[in-house]
PDB file of C-alpha atoms and ligand atoms in Angstrom:
ATOM      1  CA  MET A   1     -91.469  65.250 397.491  1.00  0.00           C
ATOM      2  CA  LEU A   2     -89.334  63.269 399.954  1.00  0.00           C
ATOM      3  CA  GLN A   3     -91.945  62.961 402.586  1.00  0.00           C
ATOM      4  CA  ASN A   4     -91.291  59.840 404.893  1.00  0.00           C
ATOM      5  CA  LYS A   5     -88.151  59.362 403.596  1.00  0.00           C
ATOM      6  CA  THR A   6     -84.482  59.491 405.306  1.00  0.00           C
ATOM      7  CA  ALA A   7     -81.196  60.662 403.241  1.00  0.00           C
ATOM      8  CA  LEU A   8     -77.690  60.349 405.083  1.00  0.00           C
ATOM      9  CA  VAL A   9     -75.448  62.799 403.849  1.00  0.00           C
ATOM     10  CA  THR A  10     -71.705  61.851 404.759  1.00  0.00           C
ATOM     11  CA  GLY A  11     -69.117  65.378 405.340  1.00  0.00           C
ATOM     12  CA  SER A  12     -72.646  67.643 406.246  1.00  0.00           C
ATOM     13  CA  THR A  13     -71.351  69.540 408.776  1.00  0.00           C
ATOM     14  CA  SER A  14     -70.628  72.152 406.048  1.00  0.00           C
ATOM     15  CA  GLY A  15     -69.895  72.665 402.199  1.00  0.00           C
ATOM     16  CA  ILE A  16     -71.274  70.834 399.626  1.00  0.00           C
ATOM     17  CA  GLY A  17     -72.986  68.643 401.552  1.00  0.00           C
ATOM     18  CA  LEU A  18     -74.377  70.467 404.050  1.00  0.00           C
ATOM     19  CA  GLY A  19     -76.275  71.929 400.630  1.00  0.00           C
ATOM     20  CA  ILE A  20     -77.152  69.022 399.426  1.00  0.00           C
ATOM     21  CA  ALA A  21     -78.443  67.977 402.629  1.00  0.00           C
ATOM     22  CA  LYS A  22     -80.827  70.819 403.043  1.00  0.00           C
ATOM     23  CA  ALA A  23     -81.932  70.740 399.344  1.00  0.00           C
ATOM     24  CA  LEU A  24     -83.343  66.956 400.805  1.00  0.00           C
ATOM     25  CA  ALA A  25     -84.464  68.466 403.852  1.00  0.00           C
ATOM     26  CA  ARG A  26     -86.486  71.047 401.706  1.00  0.00           C
ATOM     27  CA  GLN A  27     -87.916  67.874 400.095  1.00  0.00           C
ATOM     28  CA  GLY A  28     -89.348  66.944 403.185  1.00  0.00           C
ATOM     29  CA  ALA A  29     -86.454  63.961 404.049  1.00  0.00           C
ATOM     30  CA  ASN A  30     -85.614  63.434 407.497  1.00  0.00           C
ATOM     31  CA  ILE A  31     -81.606  63.782 407.151  1.00  0.00           C
ATOM     32  CA  MET A  32     -79.075  62.062 409.749  1.00  0.00           C
ATOM     33  CA  LEU A  33     -76.295  64.634 409.374  1.00  0.00           C
ATOM     34  CA  ASN A  34     -72.783  63.082 409.912  1.00  0.00           C
ATOM     35  CA  GLY A  35     -68.895  65.068 409.603  1.00  0.00           C
ATOM     36  CA  PHE A  36     -66.883  67.199 411.984  1.00  0.00           C
ATOM     37  CA  GLY A  37     -66.494  70.813 413.225  1.00  0.00           C
ATOM     38  CA  ASP A  38     -69.756  72.989 413.644  1.00  0.00           C
ATOM     39  CA  VAL A  39     -72.520  70.137 414.571  1.00  0.00           C
ATOM     40  CA  ASP A  40     -74.850  71.855 416.294  1.00  0.00           C
ATOM     41  CA  GLY A  41     -74.913  75.364 413.342  1.00  0.00           C
ATOM     42  CA  ALA A  42     -75.096  72.725 410.328  1.00  0.00           C
ATOM     43  CA  ARG A  43     -77.929  70.279 412.662  1.00  0.00           C
ATOM     44  CA  ALA A  44     -79.882  73.779 414.009  1.00  0.00           C
ATOM     45  CA  GLU A  45     -79.649  74.554 409.348  1.00  0.00           C
ATOM     46  CA  VAL A  46     -81.336  71.574 408.744  1.00  0.00           C
ATOM     47  CA  GLU A  47     -83.515  71.348 411.663  1.00  0.00           C
ATOM     48  CA  ALA A  48     -84.751  75.422 410.819  1.00  0.00           C
ATOM     49  CA  LEU A  49     -86.442  73.263 407.905  1.00  0.00           C
ATOM     50  CA  GLY A  50     -88.802  71.505 409.854  1.00  0.00           C
ATOM     51  CA  VAL A  51     -87.368  67.820 409.282  1.00  0.00           C
ATOM     52  CA  ARG A  52     -86.168  65.054 411.851  1.00  0.00           C
ATOM     53  CA  VAL A  53     -82.717  65.327 411.887  1.00  0.00           C
ATOM     54  CA  GLY A  54     -79.891  62.879 413.156  1.00  0.00           C
ATOM     55  CA  TYR A  55     -75.605  63.224 414.061  1.00  0.00           C
ATOM     56  CA  HIS A  56     -73.512  60.386 413.717  1.00  0.00           C
ATOM     57  CA  GLY A  57     -69.732  61.515 414.098  1.00  0.00           C
ATOM     58  CA  ALA A  58     -68.267  58.611 412.321  1.00  0.00           C
ATOM     59  CA  ASP A  59     -64.902  59.368 410.925  1.00  0.00           C
ATOM     60  CA  MET A  60     -65.415  57.776 407.154  1.00  0.00           C
ATOM     61  CA  SER A  61     -62.082  56.553 406.895  1.00  0.00           C
ATOM     62  CA  LYS A  62     -62.735  53.923 409.681  1.00  0.00           C
ATOM     63  CA  THR A  63     -64.754  51.214 408.804  1.00  0.00           C
ATOM     64  CA  ALA A  64     -66.089  49.640 411.905  1.00  0.00           C
ATOM     65  CA  ASP A  65     -67.441  53.449 412.401  1.00  0.00           C
ATOM     66  CA  ILE A  66     -68.695  53.385 409.941  1.00  0.00           C
ATOM     67  CA  GLU A  67     -70.794  50.093 410.484  1.00  0.00           C
ATOM     68  CA  ASP A  68     -71.741  51.746 413.473  1.00  0.00           C
ATOM     69  CA  MET A  69     -72.971  55.224 411.741  1.00  0.00           C
ATOM     70  CA  MET A  70     -75.054  52.881 409.197  1.00  0.00           C
ATOM     71  CA  ARG A  71     -76.360  50.855 411.814  1.00  0.00           C
ATOM     72  CA  ALA A  72     -77.305  54.202 414.284  1.00  0.00           C
ATOM     73  CA  ALA A  73     -79.271  55.363 411.052  1.00  0.00           C
ATOM     74  CA  ALA A  74     -81.409  52.826 410.641  1.00  0.00           C
ATOM     75  CA  ALA A  75     -82.568  52.421 414.196  1.00  0.00           C
ATOM     76  CA  GLN A  76     -83.053  55.936 414.132  1.00  0.00           C
ATOM     77  CA  PHE A  77     -85.387  56.228 411.188  1.00  0.00           C
ATOM     78  CA  GLY A  78     -85.350  52.708 410.444  1.00  0.00           C
ATOM     79  CA  ARG A  79     -83.911  52.993 406.859  1.00  0.00           C
ATOM     80  CA  VAL A  80     -82.071  54.990 404.616  1.00  0.00           C
ATOM     81  CA  ASP A  81     -83.509  56.116 401.527  1.00  0.00           C
ATOM     82  CA  VAL A  82     -81.093  58.443 400.289  1.00  0.00           C
ATOM     83  CA  LEU A  83     -77.369  58.073 400.134  1.00  0.00           C
ATOM     84  CA  VAL A  84     -74.686  60.683 399.600  1.00  0.00           C
ATOM     85  CA  ASN A  85     -71.238  60.028 400.022  1.00  0.00           C
ATOM     86  CA  ASN A  86     -69.389  63.045 400.150  1.00  0.00           C
ATOM     87  CA  ALA A  87     -67.178  63.251 402.730  1.00  0.00           C
ATOM     88  CA  GLY A  88     -64.004  64.038 401.121  1.00  0.00           C
ATOM     89  CA  ILE A  89     -60.055  66.022 401.762  1.00  0.00           C
ATOM     90  CA  GLN A  90     -57.765  67.009 400.065  1.00  0.00           C
ATOM     91  CA  HIS A  91     -53.768  67.335 399.752  1.00  0.00           C
ATOM     92  CA  VAL A  92     -51.661  68.560 397.516  1.00  0.00           C
ATOM     93  CA  ALA A  93     -47.566  67.235 396.340  1.00  0.00           C
ATOM     94  CA  PRO A  94     -45.963  65.885 393.594  1.00  0.00           C
ATOM     95  CA  VAL A  95     -46.654  62.381 393.248  1.00  0.00           C
ATOM     96  CA  GLN A  96     -42.735  61.398 394.530  1.00  0.00           C
ATOM     97  CA  ASP A  97     -42.966  63.571 397.378  1.00  0.00           C
ATOM     98  CA  PHE A  98     -46.601  62.538 398.734  1.00  0.00           C
ATOM     99  CA  PRO A  99     -46.917  62.110 402.425  1.00  0.00           C
ATOM    100  CA  VAL A 100     -47.762  58.090 402.224  1.00  0.00           C
ATOM    101  CA  ASP A 101     -50.391  59.044 405.599  1.00  0.00           C
ATOM    102  CA  ARG A 102     -52.128  61.502 403.401  1.00  0.00           C
ATOM    103  CA  TRP A 103     -52.363  59.218 400.395  1.00  0.00           C
ATOM    104  CA  ASP A 104     -53.724  56.110 402.393  1.00  0.00           C
ATOM    105  CA  ALA A 105     -56.445  58.877 404.162  1.00  0.00           C
ATOM    106  CA  ILE A 106     -57.663  60.737 400.963  1.00  0.00           C
ATOM    107  CA  ILE A 107     -58.571  57.161 399.239  1.00  0.00           C
ATOM    108  CA  ALA A 108     -60.117  55.925 403.165  1.00  0.00           C
ATOM    109  CA  ILE A 109     -61.818  58.953 403.140  1.00  0.00           C
ATOM    110  CA  ASN A 110     -62.892  60.089 399.419  1.00  0.00           C
ATOM    111  CA  LEU A 111     -63.331  56.644 398.499  1.00  0.00           C
ATOM    112  CA  SER A 112     -63.587  53.521 400.527  1.00  0.00           C
ATOM    113  CA  SER A 113     -65.771  55.293 402.736  1.00  0.00           C
ATOM    114  CA  ALA A 114     -68.249  55.155 399.673  1.00  0.00           C
ATOM    115  CA  PHE A 115     -68.192  51.090 399.069  1.00  0.00           C
ATOM    116  CA  HIS A 116     -69.023  50.782 402.558  1.00  0.00           C
ATOM    117  CA  THR A 117     -71.956  53.017 403.535  1.00  0.00           C
ATOM    118  CA  THR A 118     -72.844  51.267 399.927  1.00  0.00           C
ATOM    119  CA  ARG A 119     -72.746  47.783 400.755  1.00  0.00           C
ATOM    120  CA  LEU A 120     -74.682  48.542 404.238  1.00  0.00           C
ATOM    121  CA  ALA A 121     -77.133  50.895 402.368  1.00  0.00           C
ATOM    122  CA  LEU A 122     -78.276  48.441 399.578  1.00  0.00           C
ATOM    123  CA  PRO A 123     -79.679  45.266 401.472  1.00  0.00           C
ATOM    124  CA  ALA A 124     -82.141  47.769 402.600  1.00  0.00           C
ATOM    125  CA  MET A 125     -82.825  49.802 399.595  1.00  0.00           C
ATOM    126  CA  LEU A 126     -83.051  46.981 397.549  1.00  0.00           C
ATOM    127  CA  ALA A 127     -85.563  44.934 400.113  1.00  0.00           C
ATOM    128  CA  ALA A 128     -87.790  48.269 399.665  1.00  0.00           C
ATOM    129  CA  ASN A 129     -87.139  48.446 395.821  1.00  0.00           C
ATOM    130  CA  TRP A 130     -86.665  52.293 395.661  1.00  0.00           C
ATOM    131  CA  GLY A 131     -83.436  54.159 396.625  1.00  0.00           C
ATOM    132  CA  ARG A 132     -80.884  56.872 396.100  1.00  0.00           C
ATOM    133  CA  ILE A 133     -76.921  56.472 395.435  1.00  0.00           C
ATOM    134  CA  ILE A 134     -75.442  59.941 395.178  1.00  0.00           C
ATOM    135  CA  ASN A 135     -71.826  60.150 395.072  1.00  0.00           C
ATOM    136  CA  VAL A 136     -69.952  63.170 394.811  1.00  0.00           C
ATOM    137  CA  ALA A 137     -66.985  62.845 392.912  1.00  0.00           C
ATOM    138  CA  SER A 138     -65.215  65.997 390.897  1.00  0.00           C
ATOM    139  CA  VAL A 139     -64.571  67.015 387.511  1.00  0.00           C
ATOM    140  CA  HIS A 140     -61.481  65.285 388.823  1.00  0.00           C
ATOM    141  CA  GLY A 141     -63.097  62.031 388.868  1.00  0.00           C
ATOM    142  CA  LEU A 142     -63.462  62.224 384.665  1.00  0.00           C
ATOM    143  CA  VAL A 143     -59.606  64.804 384.011  1.00  0.00           C
ATOM    144  CA  ALA A 144     -57.020  65.138 386.013  1.00  0.00           C
ATOM    145  CA  SER A 145     -54.797  68.216 387.389  1.00  0.00           C
ATOM    146  CA  ALA A 146     -50.660  68.096 388.514  1.00  0.00           C
ATOM    147  CA  GLN A 147     -50.490  67.830 392.333  1.00  0.00           C
ATOM    148  CA  LYS A 148     -53.328  65.572 393.074  1.00  0.00           C
ATOM    149  CA  SER A 149     -52.616  62.012 392.575  1.00  0.00           C
ATOM    150  CA  ALA A 150     -54.718  60.759 395.190  1.00  0.00           C
ATOM    151  CA  TYR A 151     -57.930  62.881 394.908  1.00  0.00           C
ATOM    152  CA  VAL A 152     -57.893  61.791 391.065  1.00  0.00           C
ATOM    153  CA  ALA A 153     -56.722  58.290 391.702  1.00  0.00           C
ATOM    154  CA  ALA A 154     -59.992  58.335 394.505  1.00  0.00           C
ATOM    155  CA  LYS A 155     -62.544  60.536 392.029  1.00  0.00           C
ATOM    156  CA  HIS A 156     -61.769  58.831 389.465  1.00  0.00           C
ATOM    157  CA  GLY A 157     -62.629  54.923 391.261  1.00  0.00           C
ATOM    158  CA  VAL A 158     -65.839  57.271 392.558  1.00  0.00           C
ATOM    159  CA  VAL A 159     -66.725  57.335 389.394  1.00  0.00           C
ATOM    160  CA  GLY A 160     -66.265  53.535 388.704  1.00  0.00           C
ATOM    161  CA  LEU A 161     -67.977  52.272 391.773  1.00  0.00           C
ATOM    162  CA  THR A 162     -70.789  54.568 391.015  1.00  0.00           C
ATOM    163  CA  LYS A 163     -70.907  52.880 387.144  1.00  0.00           C
ATOM    164  CA  VAL A 164     -70.767  49.349 388.585  1.00  0.00           C
ATOM    165  CA  THR A 165     -73.247  50.048 391.243  1.00  0.00           C
ATOM    166  CA  ALA A 166     -76.140  50.922 388.693  1.00  0.00           C
ATOM    167  CA  LEU A 167     -75.156  48.303 386.708  1.00  0.00           C
ATOM    168  CA  GLU A 168     -75.975  45.821 389.785  1.00  0.00           C
ATOM    169  CA  THR A 169     -79.016  47.738 390.731  1.00  0.00           C
ATOM    170  CA  ALA A 170     -80.126  48.567 386.927  1.00  0.00           C
ATOM    171  CA  THR A 171     -83.469  46.235 387.018  1.00  0.00           C
ATOM    172  CA  THR A 172     -84.850  47.516 390.737  1.00  0.00           C
ATOM    173  CA  GLY A 173     -86.285  50.920 392.271  1.00  0.00           C
ATOM    174  CA  VAL A 174     -82.233  52.139 392.582  1.00  0.00           C
ATOM    175  CA  THR A 175     -80.133  54.075 391.600  1.00  0.00           C
ATOM    176  CA  CYS A 176     -76.972  55.487 391.387  1.00  0.00           C
ATOM    177  CA  ASN A 177     -74.857  58.751 390.120  1.00  0.00           C
ATOM    178  CA  ALA A 178     -72.384  60.614 390.323  1.00  0.00           C
ATOM    179  CA  ILE A 179     -72.261  64.184 390.926  1.00  0.00           C
ATOM    180  CA  CYS A 180     -68.875  66.434 389.985  1.00  0.00           C
ATOM    181  CA  PRO A 181     -68.391  69.725 390.793  1.00  0.00           C
ATOM    182  CA  GLY A 182     -65.834  72.025 389.617  1.00  0.00           C
ATOM    183  CA  TRP A 183     -64.817  74.696 391.865  1.00  0.00           C
ATOM    184  CA  VAL A 184     -67.015  75.011 394.427  1.00  0.00           C
ATOM    185  CA  LEU A 185     -65.521  77.922 397.093  1.00  0.00           C
ATOM    186  CA  THR A 186     -66.343  75.634 400.384  1.00  0.00           C
ATOM    187  CA  PRO A 187     -63.488  75.520 403.296  1.00  0.00           C
ATOM    188  CA  LEU A 188     -61.782  72.822 401.046  1.00  0.00           C
ATOM    189  CA  VAL A 189     -60.638  74.830 397.435  1.00  0.00           C
ATOM    190  CA  GLN A 190     -60.648  78.457 399.778  1.00  0.00           C
ATOM    191  CA  LYS A 191     -56.958  76.523 401.659  1.00  0.00           C
ATOM    192  CA  GLN A 192     -56.662  76.462 398.068  1.00  0.00           C
ATOM    193  CA  VAL A 193     -56.560  79.950 397.870  1.00  0.00           C
ATOM    194  CA  ASP A 194     -55.040  81.317 400.601  1.00  0.00           C
ATOM    195  CA  ALA A 195     -51.690  78.651 399.958  1.00  0.00           C
ATOM    196  CA  LYS A 196     -52.188  80.391 396.205  1.00  0.00           C
ATOM    197  CA  ALA A 197     -52.289  84.470 397.788  1.00  0.00           C
ATOM    198  CA  ALA A 198     -49.511  83.091 400.122  1.00  0.00           C
ATOM    199  CA  ALA A 199     -47.076  81.305 397.273  1.00  0.00           C
ATOM    200  CA  LEU A 200     -47.466  84.697 395.212  1.00  0.00           C
ATOM    201  CA  GLY A 201     -47.954  87.337 396.935  1.00  0.00           C
ATOM    202  CA  LEU A 202     -51.530  87.778 395.901  1.00  0.00           C
ATOM    203  CA  SER A 203     -54.522  89.236 397.901  1.00  0.00           C
ATOM    204  CA  ASN A 204     -57.401  86.654 397.823  1.00  0.00           C
ATOM    205  CA  GLU A 205     -59.782  88.829 395.667  1.00  0.00           C
ATOM    206  CA  GLU A 206     -56.614  88.263 392.611  1.00  0.00           C
ATOM    207  CA  ALA A 207     -55.737  84.553 393.775  1.00  0.00           C
ATOM    208  CA  THR A 208     -59.219  83.555 393.934  1.00  0.00           C
ATOM    209  CA  LYS A 209     -59.497  85.382 389.604  1.00  0.00           C
ATOM    210  CA  LEU A 210     -56.191  83.075 389.248  1.00  0.00           C
ATOM    211  CA  LEU A 211     -57.360  80.220 390.791  1.00  0.00           C
ATOM    212  CA  LEU A 212     -61.251  80.155 388.788  1.00  0.00           C
ATOM    213  CA  GLY A 213     -58.799  81.125 385.170  1.00  0.00           C
ATOM    214  CA  GLU A 214     -57.008  78.517 385.648  1.00  0.00           C
ATOM    215  CA  LYS A 215     -59.593  75.465 384.940  1.00  0.00           C
ATOM    216  CA  GLU A 216     -62.985  77.001 384.780  1.00  0.00           C
ATOM    217  CA  PRO A 217     -64.255  78.512 382.002  1.00  0.00           C
ATOM    218  CA  SER A 218     -67.326  80.553 383.438  1.00  0.00           C
ATOM    219  CA  MET A 219     -65.498  82.185 385.913  1.00  0.00           C
ATOM    220  CA  GLN A 220     -67.606  81.334 388.047  1.00  0.00           C
ATOM    221  CA  PHE A 221     -68.141  79.030 390.939  1.00  0.00           C
ATOM    222  CA  THR A 222     -70.861  76.198 391.609  1.00  0.00           C
ATOM    223  CA  THR A 223     -72.823  76.644 394.405  1.00  0.00           C
ATOM    224  CA  PRO A 224     -73.683  73.868 397.256  1.00  0.00           C
ATOM    225  CA  GLU A 225     -77.248  75.544 396.429  1.00  0.00           C
ATOM    226  CA  GLU A 226     -77.013  73.651 392.782  1.00  0.00           C
ATOM    227  CA  LEU A 227     -75.413  70.968 393.434  1.00  0.00           C
ATOM    228  CA  GLY A 228     -78.560  70.683 395.802  1.00  0.00           C
ATOM    229  CA  GLU A 229     -80.685  71.000 393.345  1.00  0.00           C
ATOM    230  CA  LEU A 230     -79.226  68.434 390.921  1.00  0.00           C
ATOM    231  CA  ALA A 231     -78.874  65.723 393.974  1.00  0.00           C
ATOM    232  CA  VAL A 232     -82.966  66.193 394.230  1.00  0.00           C
ATOM    233  CA  PHE A 233     -83.206  65.713 390.754  1.00  0.00           C
ATOM    234  CA  PHE A 234     -81.673  62.364 390.941  1.00  0.00           C
ATOM    235  CA  CYS A 235     -83.932  61.230 393.812  1.00  0.00           C
ATOM    236  CA  SER A 236     -87.490  62.606 391.470  1.00  0.00           C
ATOM    237  CA  PRO A 237     -89.392  59.795 389.338  1.00  0.00           C
ATOM    238  CA  ALA A 238     -88.115  61.972 386.308  1.00  0.00           C
ATOM    239  CA  ALA A 239     -84.370  60.125 387.628  1.00  0.00           C
ATOM    240  CA  ASN A 240     -86.064  57.394 387.641  1.00  0.00           C
ATOM    241  CA  ASN A 241     -83.459  55.667 384.320  1.00  0.00           C
ATOM    242  CA  VAL A 242     -80.515  57.613 384.695  1.00  0.00           C
ATOM    243  CA  ARG A 243     -78.233  55.438 386.329  1.00  0.00           C
ATOM    244  CA  GLY A 244     -73.990  55.087 386.114  1.00  0.00           C
ATOM    245  CA  VAL A 245     -73.907  59.024 385.204  1.00  0.00           C
ATOM    246  CA  ALA A 246     -71.290  60.949 386.268  1.00  0.00           C
ATOM    247  CA  TRP A 247     -72.586  64.484 386.049  1.00  0.00           C
ATOM    248  CA  ASN A 248     -70.707  67.355 385.706  1.00  0.00           C
ATOM    249  CA  MET A 249     -71.412  70.970 386.955  1.00  0.00           C
ATOM    250  CA  ASP A 250     -68.115  72.927 386.589  1.00  0.00           C
ATOM    251  CA  GLY A 251     -68.617  75.416 384.599  1.00  0.00           C
ATOM    252  CA  GLY A 252     -67.322  73.836 381.400  1.00  0.00           C
ATOM    253  CA  TRP A 253     -63.894  72.424 383.102  1.00  0.00           C
ATOM    254  CA  ALA A 254     -64.184  69.225 381.636  1.00  0.00           C
ATOM    255  CA  ALA A 255     -65.568  70.308 377.815  1.00  0.00           C
ATOM    256  CA  GLN A 256     -61.910  71.554 377.084  1.00  0.00           C
TER     257      GLN A 256
HETATM  258  P1  NAD B   1     -65.804  70.757 403.634  1.00  0.00           P
HETATM  259  O1  NAD B   1     -64.199  70.667 403.754  1.00  0.00           O
HETATM  260  O2  NAD B   1     -66.382  72.173 403.331  1.00  0.00           O
HETATM  261  O3  NAD B   1     -66.724  69.964 403.852  1.00  0.00           O
HETATM  262  C1  NAD B   1     -65.771  68.467 403.934  1.00  0.00           C
HETATM  263  C2  NAD B   1     -67.249  67.950 404.752  1.00  0.00           C
HETATM  264  O4  NAD B   1     -66.083  66.549 405.215  1.00  0.00           O
HETATM  265  C3  NAD B   1     -67.530  68.716 406.582  1.00  0.00           C
HETATM  266  O5  NAD B   1     -68.417  68.194 407.085  1.00  0.00           O
HETATM  267  C4  NAD B   1     -65.993  67.803 406.972  1.00  0.00           C
HETATM  268  O6  NAD B   1     -66.323  67.878 408.382  1.00  0.00           O
HETATM  269  C5  NAD B   1     -66.144  66.043 406.723  1.00  0.00           C
HETATM  270  N1  NAD B   1     -65.257  65.523 406.833  1.00  0.00           N
HETATM  271  C6  NAD B   1     -64.098  65.560 406.837  1.00  0.00           C
HETATM  272  N2  NAD B   1     -63.032  64.572 406.746  1.00  0.00           N
HETATM  273  C7  NAD B   1     -64.242  63.951 407.189  1.00  0.00           C
HETATM  274  C8  NAD B   1     -64.056  61.956 408.016  1.00  0.00           C
HETATM  275  N3  NAD B   1     -62.710  61.470 408.169  1.00  0.00           N
HETATM  276  N4  NAD B   1     -64.756  61.557 407.991  1.00  0.00           N
HETATM  277  C9  NAD B   1     -66.317  62.060 408.284  1.00  0.00           C
HETATM  278  N5  NAD B   1     -66.859  63.204 408.000  1.00  0.00           N
HETATM  279  C10 NAD B   1     -65.549  63.919 407.514  1.00  0.00           C
HETATM  280  O7  NAD B   1     -65.508  70.563 401.499  1.00  0.00           O
HETATM  281  P2  NAD B   1     -66.537  70.221 400.726  1.00  0.00           P
HETATM  282  O8  NAD B   1     -65.573  71.805 399.181  1.00  0.00           O
HETATM  283  O9  NAD B   1     -67.829  70.538 400.492  1.00  0.00           O
HETATM  284  O10 NAD B   1     -66.162  69.057 399.914  1.00  0.00           O
HETATM  285  C11 NAD B   1     -67.681  67.762 399.731  1.00  0.00           C
HETATM  286  C12 NAD B   1     -66.591  67.216 398.769  1.00  0.00           C
HETATM  287  O11 NAD B   1     -67.161  67.439 397.599  1.00  0.00           O
HETATM  288  C13 NAD B   1     -65.455  66.527 398.534  1.00  0.00           C
HETATM  289  O12 NAD B   1     -65.667  64.198 398.395  1.00  0.00           O
HETATM  290  C14 NAD B   1     -65.133  66.796 397.973  1.00  0.00           C
HETATM  291  O13 NAD B   1     -63.844  66.058 397.500  1.00  0.00           O
HETATM  292  C15 NAD B   1     -66.180  67.238 396.988  1.00  0.00           C
HETATM  293  N6  NAD B   1     -65.597  68.668 395.962  1.00  0.00           N
HETATM  294  C16 NAD B   1     -65.707  69.648 396.349  1.00  0.00           C
HETATM  295  C17 NAD B   1     -65.206  70.891 395.321  1.00  0.00           C
HETATM  296  C18 NAD B   1     -65.185  72.217 395.882  1.00  0.00           C
HETATM  297  O14 NAD B   1     -64.317  72.896 395.107  1.00  0.00           O
HETATM  298  N7  NAD B   1     -65.239  72.390 396.720  1.00  0.00           N
HETATM  299  C19 NAD B   1     -65.462  70.369 393.959  1.00  0.00           C
HETATM  300  C20 NAD B   1     -64.982  69.199 393.237  1.00  0.00           C
HETATM  301  C21 NAD B   1     -65.999  68.363 394.041  1.00  0.00           C
END
């Protein structure tokens, strides 16, 4: 379905971003990876799917890096047809104790980076009259949890940016939608399981059950593979008129 198209997925060296990159690659899209950590491992996993793979190490908190990444993607692949804004970080603390540098980093990486990639990708998408912008928000783009002021503010912001972008492109072949996962067992969430286990003297299994039980009625993690298939749906012709949605895949979290 996505042969001869290029998808740029921010934060795609692990977790959800890598899952979405692989799902899009299975549809034939060439992939521009981004993120830190095991870059070679991620590249090998996507290359094994038989598509062309590029990588840019832009730090999503830096506007100039993002501009350079978008230029590099256009130079290597011609155009970004599918933009997945996925890079994100977390920090937990009460508002009055929230470290200012963590607030600034979360707003920059989880929210402002999506504005920058979107503004830079849109002109070529509009010229081609086809494009897909998929913002990985969170169930925290729809509802709040204590201790996550910056994250919840950023993710609500991403849902807002998604709606505005969808409205501004509504009469074109470009769509913009958000994906709102509940708990997904990635390094970002394992850190929260570890913190719970350490604070309460629990085993990994007990802490995992507690984490799920607090929020997710299905008592089941959503997987990067499932989220990847939702991204594939947003890219399909059947989703031509799906615009500005914030689609939760959250085991019933936001239904409560
Ligand atoms: P992860 O930690 O596994 O992956 C995050 C990715 O972002 C990695 O590739 C990392 O290298 C990259 N990254 C981090 N900081 C970056 C920066 N400054 N510049 C460029 N890349 C950077 O996390 P994940 O759980 O896969 O999260 C991916 C997205 O999904 C995030 O936006 C997160 O908020 C969202 N999300 C996660 C969950 C969950 O339960 N894991 C739930 C809802 C939403």
